[in-house]
PDB file of C-alpha atoms in Angstrom:
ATOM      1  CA  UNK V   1      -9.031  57.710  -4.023  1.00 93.00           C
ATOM      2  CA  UNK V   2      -9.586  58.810  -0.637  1.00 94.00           C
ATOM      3  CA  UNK V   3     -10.239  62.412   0.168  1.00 96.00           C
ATOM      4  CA  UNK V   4     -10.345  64.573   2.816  1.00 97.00           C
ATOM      5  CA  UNK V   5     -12.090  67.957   3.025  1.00 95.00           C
ATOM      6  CA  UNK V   6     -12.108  70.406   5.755  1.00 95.00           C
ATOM      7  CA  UNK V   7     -13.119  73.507   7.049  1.00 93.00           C
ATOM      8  CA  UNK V   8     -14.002  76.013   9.642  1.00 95.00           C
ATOM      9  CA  UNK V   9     -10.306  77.125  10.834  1.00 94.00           C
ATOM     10  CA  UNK V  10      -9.950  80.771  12.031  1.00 97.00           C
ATOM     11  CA  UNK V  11      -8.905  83.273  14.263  1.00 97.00           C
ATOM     12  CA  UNK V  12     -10.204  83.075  17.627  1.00 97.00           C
ATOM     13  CA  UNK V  13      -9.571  84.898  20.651  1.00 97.00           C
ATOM     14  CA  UNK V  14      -8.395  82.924  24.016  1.00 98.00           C
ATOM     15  CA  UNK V  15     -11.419  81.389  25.337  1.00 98.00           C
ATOM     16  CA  UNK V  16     -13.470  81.274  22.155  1.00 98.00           C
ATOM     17  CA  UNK V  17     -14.669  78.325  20.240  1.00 98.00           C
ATOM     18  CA  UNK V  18     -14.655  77.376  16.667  1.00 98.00           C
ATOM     19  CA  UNK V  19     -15.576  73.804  14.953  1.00 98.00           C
ATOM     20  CA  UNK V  20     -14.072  71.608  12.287  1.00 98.00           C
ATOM     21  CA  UNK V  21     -15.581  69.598   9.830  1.00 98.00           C
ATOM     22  CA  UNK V  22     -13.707  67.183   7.669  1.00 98.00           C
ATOM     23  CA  UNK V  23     -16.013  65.687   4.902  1.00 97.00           C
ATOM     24  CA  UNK V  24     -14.494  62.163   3.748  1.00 97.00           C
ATOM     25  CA  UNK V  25     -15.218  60.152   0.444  1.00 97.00           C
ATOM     26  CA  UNK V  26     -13.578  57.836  -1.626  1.00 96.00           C
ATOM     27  CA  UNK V  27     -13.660  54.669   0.962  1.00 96.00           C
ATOM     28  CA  UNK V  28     -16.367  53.336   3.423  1.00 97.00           C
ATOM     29  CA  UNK V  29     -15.757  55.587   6.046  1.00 97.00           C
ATOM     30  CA  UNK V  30     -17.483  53.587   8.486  1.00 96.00           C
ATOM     31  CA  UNK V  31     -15.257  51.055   8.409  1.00 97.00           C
ATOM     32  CA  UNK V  32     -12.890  53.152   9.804  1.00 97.00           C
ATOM     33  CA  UNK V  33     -11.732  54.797  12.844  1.00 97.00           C
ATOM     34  CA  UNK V  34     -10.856  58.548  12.399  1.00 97.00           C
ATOM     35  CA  UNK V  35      -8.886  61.118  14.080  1.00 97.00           C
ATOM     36  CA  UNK V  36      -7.353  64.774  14.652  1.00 98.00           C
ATOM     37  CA  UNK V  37      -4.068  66.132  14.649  1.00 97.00           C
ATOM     38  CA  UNK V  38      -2.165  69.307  14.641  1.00 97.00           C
ATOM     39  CA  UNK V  39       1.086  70.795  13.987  1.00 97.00           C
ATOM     40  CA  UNK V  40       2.240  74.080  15.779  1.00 96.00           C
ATOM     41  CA  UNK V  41       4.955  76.506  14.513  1.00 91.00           C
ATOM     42  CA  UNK V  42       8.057  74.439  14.583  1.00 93.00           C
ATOM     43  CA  UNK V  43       6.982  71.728  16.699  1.00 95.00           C
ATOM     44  CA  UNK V  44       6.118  67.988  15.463  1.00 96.00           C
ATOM     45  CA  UNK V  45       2.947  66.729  14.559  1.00 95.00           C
ATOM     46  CA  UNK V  46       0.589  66.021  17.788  1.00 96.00           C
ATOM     47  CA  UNK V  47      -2.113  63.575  17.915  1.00 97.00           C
ATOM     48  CA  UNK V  48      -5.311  65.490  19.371  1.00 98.00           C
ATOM     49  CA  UNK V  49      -8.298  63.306  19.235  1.00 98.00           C
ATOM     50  CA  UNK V  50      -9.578  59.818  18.088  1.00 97.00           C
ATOM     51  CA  UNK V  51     -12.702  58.299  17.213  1.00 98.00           C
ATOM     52  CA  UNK V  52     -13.417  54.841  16.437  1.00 97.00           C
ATOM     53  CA  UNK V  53     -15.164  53.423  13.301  1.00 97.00           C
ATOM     54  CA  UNK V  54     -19.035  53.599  14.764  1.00 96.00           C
ATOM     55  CA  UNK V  55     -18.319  56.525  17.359  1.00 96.00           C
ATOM     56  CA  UNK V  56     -19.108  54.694  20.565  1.00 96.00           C
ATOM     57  CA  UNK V  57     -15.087  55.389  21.777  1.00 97.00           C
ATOM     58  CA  UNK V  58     -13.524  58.800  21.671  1.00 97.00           C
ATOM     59  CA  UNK V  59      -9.918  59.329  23.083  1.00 97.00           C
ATOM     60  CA  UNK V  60      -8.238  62.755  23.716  1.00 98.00           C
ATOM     61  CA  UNK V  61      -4.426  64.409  24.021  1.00 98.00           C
ATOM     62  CA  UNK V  62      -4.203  65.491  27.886  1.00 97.00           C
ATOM     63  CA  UNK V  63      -4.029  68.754  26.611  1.00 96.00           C
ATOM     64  CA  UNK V  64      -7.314  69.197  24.887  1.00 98.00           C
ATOM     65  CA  UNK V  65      -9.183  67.281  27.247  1.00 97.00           C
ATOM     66  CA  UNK V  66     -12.322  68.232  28.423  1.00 97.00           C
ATOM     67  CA  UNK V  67     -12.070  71.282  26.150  1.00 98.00           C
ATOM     68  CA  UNK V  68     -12.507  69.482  22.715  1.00 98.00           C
ATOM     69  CA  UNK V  69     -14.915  66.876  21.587  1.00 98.00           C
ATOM     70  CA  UNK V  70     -14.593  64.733  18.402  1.00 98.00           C
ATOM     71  CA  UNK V  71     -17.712  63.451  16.376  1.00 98.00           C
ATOM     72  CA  UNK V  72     -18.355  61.751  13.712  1.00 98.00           C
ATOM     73  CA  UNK V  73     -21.573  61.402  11.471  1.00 98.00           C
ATOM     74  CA  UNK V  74     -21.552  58.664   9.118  1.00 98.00           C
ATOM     75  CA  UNK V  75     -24.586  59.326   7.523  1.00 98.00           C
ATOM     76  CA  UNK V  76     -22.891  61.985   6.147  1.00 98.00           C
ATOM     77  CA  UNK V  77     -18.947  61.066   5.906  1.00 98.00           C
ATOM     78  CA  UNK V  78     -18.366  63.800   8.214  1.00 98.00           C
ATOM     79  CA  UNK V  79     -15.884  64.089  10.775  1.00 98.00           C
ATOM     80  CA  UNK V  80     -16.217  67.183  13.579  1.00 98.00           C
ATOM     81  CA  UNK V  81     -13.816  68.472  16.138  1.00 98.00           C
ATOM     82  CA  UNK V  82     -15.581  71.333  18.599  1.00 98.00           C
ATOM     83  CA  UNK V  83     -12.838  73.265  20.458  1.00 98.00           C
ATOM     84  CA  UNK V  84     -13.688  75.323  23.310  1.00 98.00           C
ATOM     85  CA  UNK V  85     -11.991  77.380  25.532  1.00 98.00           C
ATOM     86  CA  UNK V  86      -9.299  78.040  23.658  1.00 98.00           C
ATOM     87  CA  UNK V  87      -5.512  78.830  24.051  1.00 98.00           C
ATOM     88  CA  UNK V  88      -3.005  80.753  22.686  1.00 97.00           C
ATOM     89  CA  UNK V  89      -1.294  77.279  22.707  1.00 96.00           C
ATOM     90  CA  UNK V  90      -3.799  75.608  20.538  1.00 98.00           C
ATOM     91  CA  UNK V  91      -2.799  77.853  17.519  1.00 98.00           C
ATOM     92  CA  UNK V  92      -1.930  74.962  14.935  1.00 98.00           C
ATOM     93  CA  UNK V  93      -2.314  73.932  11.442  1.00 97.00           C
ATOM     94  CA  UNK V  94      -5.271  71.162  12.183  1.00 97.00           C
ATOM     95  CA  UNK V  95      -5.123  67.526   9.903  1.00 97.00           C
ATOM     96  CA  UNK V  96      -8.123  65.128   9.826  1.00 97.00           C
ATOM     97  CA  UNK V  97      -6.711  61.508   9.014  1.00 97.00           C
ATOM     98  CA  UNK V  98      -8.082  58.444   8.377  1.00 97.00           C
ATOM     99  CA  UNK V  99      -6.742  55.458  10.887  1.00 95.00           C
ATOM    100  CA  UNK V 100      -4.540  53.240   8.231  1.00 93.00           C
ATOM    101  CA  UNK V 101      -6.415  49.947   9.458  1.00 90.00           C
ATOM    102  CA  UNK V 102      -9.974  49.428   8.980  1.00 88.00           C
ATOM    103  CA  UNK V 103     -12.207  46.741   9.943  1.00 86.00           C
ATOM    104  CA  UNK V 104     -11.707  45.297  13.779  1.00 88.00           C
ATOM    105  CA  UNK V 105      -8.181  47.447  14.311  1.00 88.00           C
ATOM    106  CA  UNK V 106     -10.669  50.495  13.766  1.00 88.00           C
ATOM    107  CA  UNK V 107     -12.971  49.270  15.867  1.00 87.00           C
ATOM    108  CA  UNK V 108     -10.442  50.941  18.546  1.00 92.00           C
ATOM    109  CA  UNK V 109      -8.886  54.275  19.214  1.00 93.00           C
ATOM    110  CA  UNK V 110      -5.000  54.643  18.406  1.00 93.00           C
ATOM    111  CA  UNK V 111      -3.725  57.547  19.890  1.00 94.00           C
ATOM    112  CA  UNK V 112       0.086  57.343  17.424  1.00 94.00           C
ATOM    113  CA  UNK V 113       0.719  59.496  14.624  1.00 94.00           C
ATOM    114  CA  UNK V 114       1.735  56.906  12.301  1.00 94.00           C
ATOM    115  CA  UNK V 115      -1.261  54.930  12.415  1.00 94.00           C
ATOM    116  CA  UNK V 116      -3.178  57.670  10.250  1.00 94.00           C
ATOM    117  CA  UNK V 117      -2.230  57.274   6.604  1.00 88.00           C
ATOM    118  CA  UNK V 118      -4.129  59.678   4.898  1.00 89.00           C
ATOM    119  CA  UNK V 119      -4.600  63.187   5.667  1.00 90.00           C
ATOM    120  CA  UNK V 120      -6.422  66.506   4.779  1.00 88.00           C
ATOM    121  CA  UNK V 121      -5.042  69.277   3.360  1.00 92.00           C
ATOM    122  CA  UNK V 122      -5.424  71.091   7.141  1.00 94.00           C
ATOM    123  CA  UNK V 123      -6.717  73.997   8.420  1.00 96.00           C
ATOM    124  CA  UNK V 124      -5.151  76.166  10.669  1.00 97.00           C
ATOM    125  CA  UNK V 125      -6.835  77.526  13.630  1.00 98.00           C
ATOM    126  CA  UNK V 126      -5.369  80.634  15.317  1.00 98.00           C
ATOM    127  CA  UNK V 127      -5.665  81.795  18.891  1.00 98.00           C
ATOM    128  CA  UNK V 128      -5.243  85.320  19.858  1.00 96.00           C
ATOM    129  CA  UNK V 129      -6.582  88.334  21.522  1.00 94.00           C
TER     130      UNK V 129
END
C-alpha cells in the first residue's frame, strides 16, 4: 500500500521560509518521479513542482519559481519542498503525490494534475504577517 507522510507546514510571515518533507513507503520510490501540489481556499488544485525518478530534472509552476526548490533523497524515501520568500498567495493546503507511471514515463517531469495518483494527507502552509 503506498503511503505518504508529511510534515513541516506552518505559519509563516511574508518573506519567511519553511520546508516540507514527505516520507514515502510502500513502493520503490525510485522508480518513480514525484511531485508537489497545493490547493488554496476555493481555488482548484495547482501543480507546484516536479521531480523525476533519480532527481537529475526538476520542473516548477511560474509562480514558485526561483523561490522553491524540490528534492528528493532516495536513500531515505524522502521527498522535500524548501519555500522561500514567501507570499501571502502561497497560503495552501500542500499534497506530495506520487507520478501514476513509473519506470521510463518517470524518468520525466509531468507538470498535470492528473498524472499523480496517490497523494498525502497534506499540510497546509500559511502566510501572514
Amino acid at each position: 500500500e503506498v503511503q505518504l507522510v508529511e510534515s513541516g507546514g506552518g505559519l509563516v510571515q511574508p518573506g519567511g521560509s519553511l520546508r516540507l518533507s514527505c516520507a514515502a513507503s510502500g513502493f520503490t520510490f525510485n522508480d518513480y518521479a514525484m511531485g508537489w501540489v497545493r490547493q488554496a481556499p476555493g481555488k482548484d488544485f495547482e501543480w507546484v513542482s516536479g521531480i523525476n525518478r533519480v532527481g537529475s530534472r526538476t520542473a516548477y509552476a511560474d509562480s514558485v519559481q526561483g523561490r522553491f526548490t524540490i528534492s528528493r533523497d532516495n536513500t531515505k524515501n524522502m521527498l522535500y519542498l524548501q519555500l522561500n520568500s514567501l507570499k501571502t498567495e502561497d497560503t495552501a493546503m500542500y499534497y506530495c503525490a506520487k507520478r501514476r507511471s513509473g519506470g521510463f514515463l518517470s524518468t520525466f517531469v509531468s507538470s498535470q494534475v492528473g498524472d499523480y495518483s496517490d497523494w498525502a494527507q497534506g499540510t497546509q502552509v500559511t502566510v501572514s504577517s
